[in-house]
Short mmCIF file of C-alpha atoms in Angstrom, two decimals:
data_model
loop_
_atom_site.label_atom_id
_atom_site.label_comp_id
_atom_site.label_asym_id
_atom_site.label_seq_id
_atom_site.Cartn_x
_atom_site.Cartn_y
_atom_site.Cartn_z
CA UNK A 1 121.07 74.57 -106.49
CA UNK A 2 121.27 70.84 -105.51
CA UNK A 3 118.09 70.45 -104.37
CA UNK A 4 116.77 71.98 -107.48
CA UNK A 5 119.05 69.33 -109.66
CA UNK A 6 118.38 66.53 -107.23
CA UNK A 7 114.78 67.44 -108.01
CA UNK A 8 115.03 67.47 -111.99
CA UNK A 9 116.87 64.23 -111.92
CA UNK A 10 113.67 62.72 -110.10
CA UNK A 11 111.51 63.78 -112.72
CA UNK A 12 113.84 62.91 -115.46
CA UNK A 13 114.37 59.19 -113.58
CA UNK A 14 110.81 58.84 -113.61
CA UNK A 15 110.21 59.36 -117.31
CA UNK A 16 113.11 57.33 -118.07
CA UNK A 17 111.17 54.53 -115.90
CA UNK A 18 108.48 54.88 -117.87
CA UNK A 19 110.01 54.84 -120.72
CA UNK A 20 111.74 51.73 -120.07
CA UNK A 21 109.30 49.64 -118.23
CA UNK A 22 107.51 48.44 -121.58
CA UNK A 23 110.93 47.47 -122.91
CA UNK A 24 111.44 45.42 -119.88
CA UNK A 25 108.44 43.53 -120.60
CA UNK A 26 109.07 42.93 -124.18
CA UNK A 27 112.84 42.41 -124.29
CA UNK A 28 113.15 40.63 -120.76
CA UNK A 29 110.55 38.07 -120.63
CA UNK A 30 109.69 37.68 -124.30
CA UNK A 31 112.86 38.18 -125.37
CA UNK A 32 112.31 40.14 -128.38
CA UNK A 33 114.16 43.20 -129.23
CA UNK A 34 111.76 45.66 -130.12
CA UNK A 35 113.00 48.46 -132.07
CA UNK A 36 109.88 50.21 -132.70
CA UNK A 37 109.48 50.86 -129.05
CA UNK A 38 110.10 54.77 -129.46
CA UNK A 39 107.37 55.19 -132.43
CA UNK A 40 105.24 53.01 -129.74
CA UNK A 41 106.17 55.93 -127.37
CA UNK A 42 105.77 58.64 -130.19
CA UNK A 43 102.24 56.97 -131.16
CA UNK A 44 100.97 57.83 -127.24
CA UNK A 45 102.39 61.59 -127.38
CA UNK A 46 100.68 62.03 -130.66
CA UNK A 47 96.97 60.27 -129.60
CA UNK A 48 97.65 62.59 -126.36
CA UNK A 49 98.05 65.71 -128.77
CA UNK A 50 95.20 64.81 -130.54
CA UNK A 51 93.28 64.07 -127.40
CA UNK A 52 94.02 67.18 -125.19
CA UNK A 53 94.57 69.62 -127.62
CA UNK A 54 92.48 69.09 -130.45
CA UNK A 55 89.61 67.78 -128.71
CA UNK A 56 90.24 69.63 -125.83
CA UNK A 57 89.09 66.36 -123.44
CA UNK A 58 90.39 66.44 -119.89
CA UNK A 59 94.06 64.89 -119.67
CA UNK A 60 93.04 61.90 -117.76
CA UNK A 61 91.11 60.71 -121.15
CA UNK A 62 94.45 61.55 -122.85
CA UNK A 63 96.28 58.87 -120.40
CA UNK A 64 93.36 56.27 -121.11
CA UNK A 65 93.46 56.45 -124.30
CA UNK A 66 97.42 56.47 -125.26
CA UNK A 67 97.12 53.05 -122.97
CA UNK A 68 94.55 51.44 -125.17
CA UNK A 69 95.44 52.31 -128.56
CA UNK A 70 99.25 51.38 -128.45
CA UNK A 71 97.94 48.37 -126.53
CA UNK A 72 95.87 47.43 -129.41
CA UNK A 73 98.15 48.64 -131.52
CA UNK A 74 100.78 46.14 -129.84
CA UNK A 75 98.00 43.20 -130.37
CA UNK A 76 97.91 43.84 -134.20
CA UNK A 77 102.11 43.80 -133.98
CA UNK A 78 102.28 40.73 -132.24
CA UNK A 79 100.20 38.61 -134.30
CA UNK A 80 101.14 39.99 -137.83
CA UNK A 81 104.71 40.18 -137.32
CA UNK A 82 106.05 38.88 -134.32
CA UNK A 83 104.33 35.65 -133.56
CA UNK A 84 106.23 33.96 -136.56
CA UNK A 85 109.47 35.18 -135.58
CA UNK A 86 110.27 34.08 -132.00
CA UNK A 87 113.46 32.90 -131.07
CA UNK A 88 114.36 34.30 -134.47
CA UNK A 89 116.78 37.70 -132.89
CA UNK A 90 118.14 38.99 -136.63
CA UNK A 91 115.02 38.88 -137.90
CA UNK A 92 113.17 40.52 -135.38
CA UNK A 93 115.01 43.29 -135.36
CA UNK A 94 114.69 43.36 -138.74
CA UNK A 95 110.99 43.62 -138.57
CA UNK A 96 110.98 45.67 -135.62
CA UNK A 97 113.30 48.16 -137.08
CA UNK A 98 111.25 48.43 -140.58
CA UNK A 99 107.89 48.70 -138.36
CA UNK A 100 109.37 51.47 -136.71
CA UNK A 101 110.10 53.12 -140.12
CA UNK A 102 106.30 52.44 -141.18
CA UNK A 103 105.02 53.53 -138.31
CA UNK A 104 107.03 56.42 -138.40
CA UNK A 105 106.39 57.32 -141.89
CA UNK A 106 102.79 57.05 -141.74
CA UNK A 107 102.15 59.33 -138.58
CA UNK A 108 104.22 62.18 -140.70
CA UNK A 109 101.98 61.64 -143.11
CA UNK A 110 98.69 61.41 -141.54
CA UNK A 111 99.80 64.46 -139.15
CA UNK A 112 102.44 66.54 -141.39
CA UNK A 113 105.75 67.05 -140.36
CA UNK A 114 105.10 69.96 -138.43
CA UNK A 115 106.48 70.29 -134.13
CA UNK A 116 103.05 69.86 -131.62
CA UNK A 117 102.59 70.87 -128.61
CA UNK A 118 100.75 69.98 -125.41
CA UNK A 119 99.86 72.26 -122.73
CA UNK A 120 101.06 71.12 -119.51
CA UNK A 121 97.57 69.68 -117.65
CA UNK A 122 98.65 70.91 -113.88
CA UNK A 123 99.42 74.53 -113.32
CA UNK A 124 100.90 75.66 -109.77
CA UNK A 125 103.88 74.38 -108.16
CA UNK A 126 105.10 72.99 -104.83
CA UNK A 127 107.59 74.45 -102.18
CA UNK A 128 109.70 71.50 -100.72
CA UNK A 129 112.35 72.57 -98.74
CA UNK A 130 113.42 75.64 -100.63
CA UNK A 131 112.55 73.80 -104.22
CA UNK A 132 110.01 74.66 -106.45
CA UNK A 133 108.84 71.25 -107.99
CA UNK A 134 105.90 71.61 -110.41
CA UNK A 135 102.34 69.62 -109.66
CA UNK A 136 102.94 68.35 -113.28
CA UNK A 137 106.52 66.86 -111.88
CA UNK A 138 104.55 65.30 -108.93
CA UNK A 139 102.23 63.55 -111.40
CA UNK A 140 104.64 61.90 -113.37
CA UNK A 141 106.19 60.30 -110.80
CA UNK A 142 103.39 59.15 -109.23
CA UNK A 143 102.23 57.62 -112.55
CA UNK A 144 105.70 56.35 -112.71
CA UNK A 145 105.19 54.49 -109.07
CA UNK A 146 102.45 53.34 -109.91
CA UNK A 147 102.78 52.20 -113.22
CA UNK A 148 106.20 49.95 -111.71
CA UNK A 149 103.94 48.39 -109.00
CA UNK A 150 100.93 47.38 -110.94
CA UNK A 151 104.12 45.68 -113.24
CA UNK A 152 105.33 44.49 -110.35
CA UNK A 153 101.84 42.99 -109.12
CA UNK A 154 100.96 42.05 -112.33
CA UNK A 155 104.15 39.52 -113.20
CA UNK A 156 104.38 38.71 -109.77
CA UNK A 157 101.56 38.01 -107.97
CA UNK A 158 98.58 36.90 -110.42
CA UNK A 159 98.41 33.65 -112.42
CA UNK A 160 99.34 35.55 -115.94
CA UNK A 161 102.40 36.65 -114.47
CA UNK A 162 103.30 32.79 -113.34
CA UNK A 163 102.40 31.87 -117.00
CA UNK A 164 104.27 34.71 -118.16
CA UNK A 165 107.56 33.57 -116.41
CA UNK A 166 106.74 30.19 -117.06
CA UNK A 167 107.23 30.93 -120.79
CA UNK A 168 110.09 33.08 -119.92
CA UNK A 169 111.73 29.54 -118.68
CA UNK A 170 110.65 27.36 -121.02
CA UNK A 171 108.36 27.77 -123.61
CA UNK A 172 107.71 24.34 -125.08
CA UNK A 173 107.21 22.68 -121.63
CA UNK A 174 104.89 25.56 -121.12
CA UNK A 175 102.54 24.57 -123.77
CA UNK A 176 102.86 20.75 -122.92
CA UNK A 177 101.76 21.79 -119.54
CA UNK A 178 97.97 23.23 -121.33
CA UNK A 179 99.05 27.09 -120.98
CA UNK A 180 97.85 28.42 -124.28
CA UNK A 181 101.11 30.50 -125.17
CA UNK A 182 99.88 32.29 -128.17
CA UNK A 183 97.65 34.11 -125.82
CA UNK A 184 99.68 34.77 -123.00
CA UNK A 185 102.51 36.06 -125.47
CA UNK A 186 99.85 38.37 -127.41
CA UNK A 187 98.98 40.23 -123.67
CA UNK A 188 102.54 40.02 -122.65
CA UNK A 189 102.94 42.49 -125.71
CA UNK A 190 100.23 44.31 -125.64
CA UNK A 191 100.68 45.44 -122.02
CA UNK A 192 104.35 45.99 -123.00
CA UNK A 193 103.49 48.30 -125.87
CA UNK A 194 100.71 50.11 -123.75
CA UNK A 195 103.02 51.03 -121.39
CA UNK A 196 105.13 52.49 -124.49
CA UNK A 197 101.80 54.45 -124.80
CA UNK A 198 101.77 55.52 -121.43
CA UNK A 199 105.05 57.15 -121.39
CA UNK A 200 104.52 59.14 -124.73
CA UNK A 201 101.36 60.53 -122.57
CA UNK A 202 103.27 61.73 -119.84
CA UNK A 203 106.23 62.85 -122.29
CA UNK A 204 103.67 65.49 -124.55
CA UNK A 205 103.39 67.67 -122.29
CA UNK A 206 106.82 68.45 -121.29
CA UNK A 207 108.49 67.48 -124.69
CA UNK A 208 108.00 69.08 -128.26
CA UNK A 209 105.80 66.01 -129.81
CA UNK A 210 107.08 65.02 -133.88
CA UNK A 211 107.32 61.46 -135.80
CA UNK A 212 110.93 61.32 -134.91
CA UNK A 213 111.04 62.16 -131.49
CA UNK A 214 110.86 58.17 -130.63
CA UNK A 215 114.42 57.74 -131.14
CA UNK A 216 116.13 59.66 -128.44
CA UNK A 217 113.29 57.82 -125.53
CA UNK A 218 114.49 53.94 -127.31
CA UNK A 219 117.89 54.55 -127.13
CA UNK A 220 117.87 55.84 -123.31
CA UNK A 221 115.15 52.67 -122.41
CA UNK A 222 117.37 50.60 -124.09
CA UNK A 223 120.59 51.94 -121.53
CA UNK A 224 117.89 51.77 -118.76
CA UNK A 225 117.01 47.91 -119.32
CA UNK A 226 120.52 46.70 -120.27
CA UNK A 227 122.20 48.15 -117.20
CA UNK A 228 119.75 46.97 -114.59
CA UNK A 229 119.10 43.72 -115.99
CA UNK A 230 116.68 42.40 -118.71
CA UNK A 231 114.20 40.92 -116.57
CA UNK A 232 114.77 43.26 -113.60
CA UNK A 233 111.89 45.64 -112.44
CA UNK A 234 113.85 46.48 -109.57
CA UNK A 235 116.58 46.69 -111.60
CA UNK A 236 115.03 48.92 -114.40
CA UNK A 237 113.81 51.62 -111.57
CA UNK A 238 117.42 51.51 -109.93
CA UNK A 239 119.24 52.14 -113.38
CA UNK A 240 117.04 54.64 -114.35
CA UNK A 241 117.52 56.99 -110.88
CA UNK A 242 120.89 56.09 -111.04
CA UNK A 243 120.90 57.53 -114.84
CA UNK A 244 118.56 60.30 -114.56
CA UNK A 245 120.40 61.68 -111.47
CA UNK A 246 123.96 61.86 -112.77
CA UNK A 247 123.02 63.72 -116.12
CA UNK A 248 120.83 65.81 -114.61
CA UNK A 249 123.01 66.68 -111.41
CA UNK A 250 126.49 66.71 -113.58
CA UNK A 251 124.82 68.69 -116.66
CA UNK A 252 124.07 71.41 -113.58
CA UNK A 253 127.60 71.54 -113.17
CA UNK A 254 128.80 71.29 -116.15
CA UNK A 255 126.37 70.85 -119.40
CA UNK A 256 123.77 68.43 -120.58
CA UNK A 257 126.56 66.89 -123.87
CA UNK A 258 129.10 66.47 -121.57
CA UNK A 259 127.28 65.10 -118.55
CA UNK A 260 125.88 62.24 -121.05
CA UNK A 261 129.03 61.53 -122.47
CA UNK A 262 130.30 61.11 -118.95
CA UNK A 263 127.36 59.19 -118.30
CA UNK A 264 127.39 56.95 -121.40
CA UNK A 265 131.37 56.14 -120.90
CA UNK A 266 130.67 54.93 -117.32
CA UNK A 267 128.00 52.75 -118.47
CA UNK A 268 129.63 51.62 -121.37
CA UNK A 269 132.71 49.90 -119.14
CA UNK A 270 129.67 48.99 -116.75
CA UNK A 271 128.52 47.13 -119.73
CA UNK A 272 132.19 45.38 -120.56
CA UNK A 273 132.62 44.09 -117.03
CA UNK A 274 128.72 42.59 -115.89
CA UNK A 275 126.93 42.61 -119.84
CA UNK A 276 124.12 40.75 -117.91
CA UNK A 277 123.26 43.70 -115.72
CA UNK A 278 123.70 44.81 -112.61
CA UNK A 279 120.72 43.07 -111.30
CA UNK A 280 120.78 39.93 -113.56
CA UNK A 281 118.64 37.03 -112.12
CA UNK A 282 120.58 33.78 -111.97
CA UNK A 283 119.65 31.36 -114.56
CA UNK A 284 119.08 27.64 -114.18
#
């Protein structure tokens, strides 16, 4: 039975991952809190819905396309309502919060209120050890993997990422320097928000997709980020194994409301004792 639970809590540590890594972008090295980051999520189930089920295109297409729109989608956000309001926290979350609302609103609208659903895209399952882990289980953590070292690559090894933490830093030296910040900050976003996208693909499948199922995945990215650290990639992955192993192996045990309270307690008095994360960078 542990294996089985130790395997769950993989899978569950991986969507958390994903669900977080966008919010690590965003909140970490934009520092903006984004509260529409579950409808970004919810936006990517629903274009994966529409996608795979309705038009009945392979899942891969699904993945593409959840990536792009919320990424364009996070373009249009940044420049009509966030661009004006850096450095600006209570009324970004403000705007951020009423987005989410909109945004919500409008897909229950366009869609209905009515529960989707999204046939899982892998049949067959793996035998590990005496554990029966799903193909589908295998592909979200690989996307997962992936998705964190392409992040990874992205903010760390190119010359957007230097520009990236260069803003992070110091913005107004930034653009003294000849950096054009309004651009950098615009695909900062956008890749933030497509990787919202991203995890709403992966999430259909396995989740009931509706215009308020965004809440539950912003609240848990939100634990992910703050206990690993802001600007922490290594951070975000570590928090969210740590997290998505203990409910998963204590609900097992025990159940799935208790194990989170558990969970949530711990992390709150993680929280009173290191608020910067566990895997804060020092600042200069």
């Amino acid at each position: 039975m542990l294996g089985l639970l130790i395997a769950n809590g993989i899978n569950s540590s991986a969507l958390l991952l994903l669900s977080a890594l966008g919010l690590v972008i965003i909140m970490g090295h934009m520092k903006v809190v984004n509260l529409a980051h579950g409808e970004l999520i919810m936006v990517g189930a629903y274009i994966t819905y529409y996608t795979s089920t309705v038009l009945k295109l392979p899942y891969i297409f699904s993945i593409i396309g959840a990536f792009l729109v919320t990424g364009l989608l996070g373009v249009a956000i940044e420049r009509l309502v966030i661009r004006k309001l850096y450095g600006k926290a209570s009324e970004t979350l403000l705007a951020t919060y009423a987005l989410s609302l909109v945004i919500q609103q409008t897909v229950r609208f366009l869609s209905g209120p009515e529960l989707k659903y999204v046939n899982i895209p892998l049949d067959g399952t793996l035998e590990f050890g005496g554990v029966t882990v799903p193909y589908y289980n295998l592909l979200i953590l690989l996307v997962a993997v992936l998705a964190l070292l392409t992040t990874w690559l992205l903010i760390y090894k190119t010359t957007l990422g230097k520009q990236i933490r260069a803003i992070t830093e110091n913005r107004t030296m930034t653009g003294c320097l000849g950096i054009n910040t309004q651009r950098i900050d615009t695909v900062t976003f956008s890749y933030g928000t497509a990787l919202a996208g991203l995890a709403g693909a992966m999430l259909a499948p396995i989740r009931t997709v509706s215009p308020f199922m965004g809440v539950q995945y912003l609240t848990d990215a939100f634990l992910n980020v703050v206990i690993g650290g802001l600007d922490s990639l290594f951070g975000t992955a570590f928090s969210a194994g740590i997290i998505g192993e203990s409910i998963t192996i204590l609900g097992g045990y025990w159940n799935d409301v208790g194990a989170k309270i558990l969970v949530f307690f711990i992390i709150i008095i993680l929280i009173r004792f290191k608020p910067e994360g566990l895997f804060a960078k020092e600042k200069r």
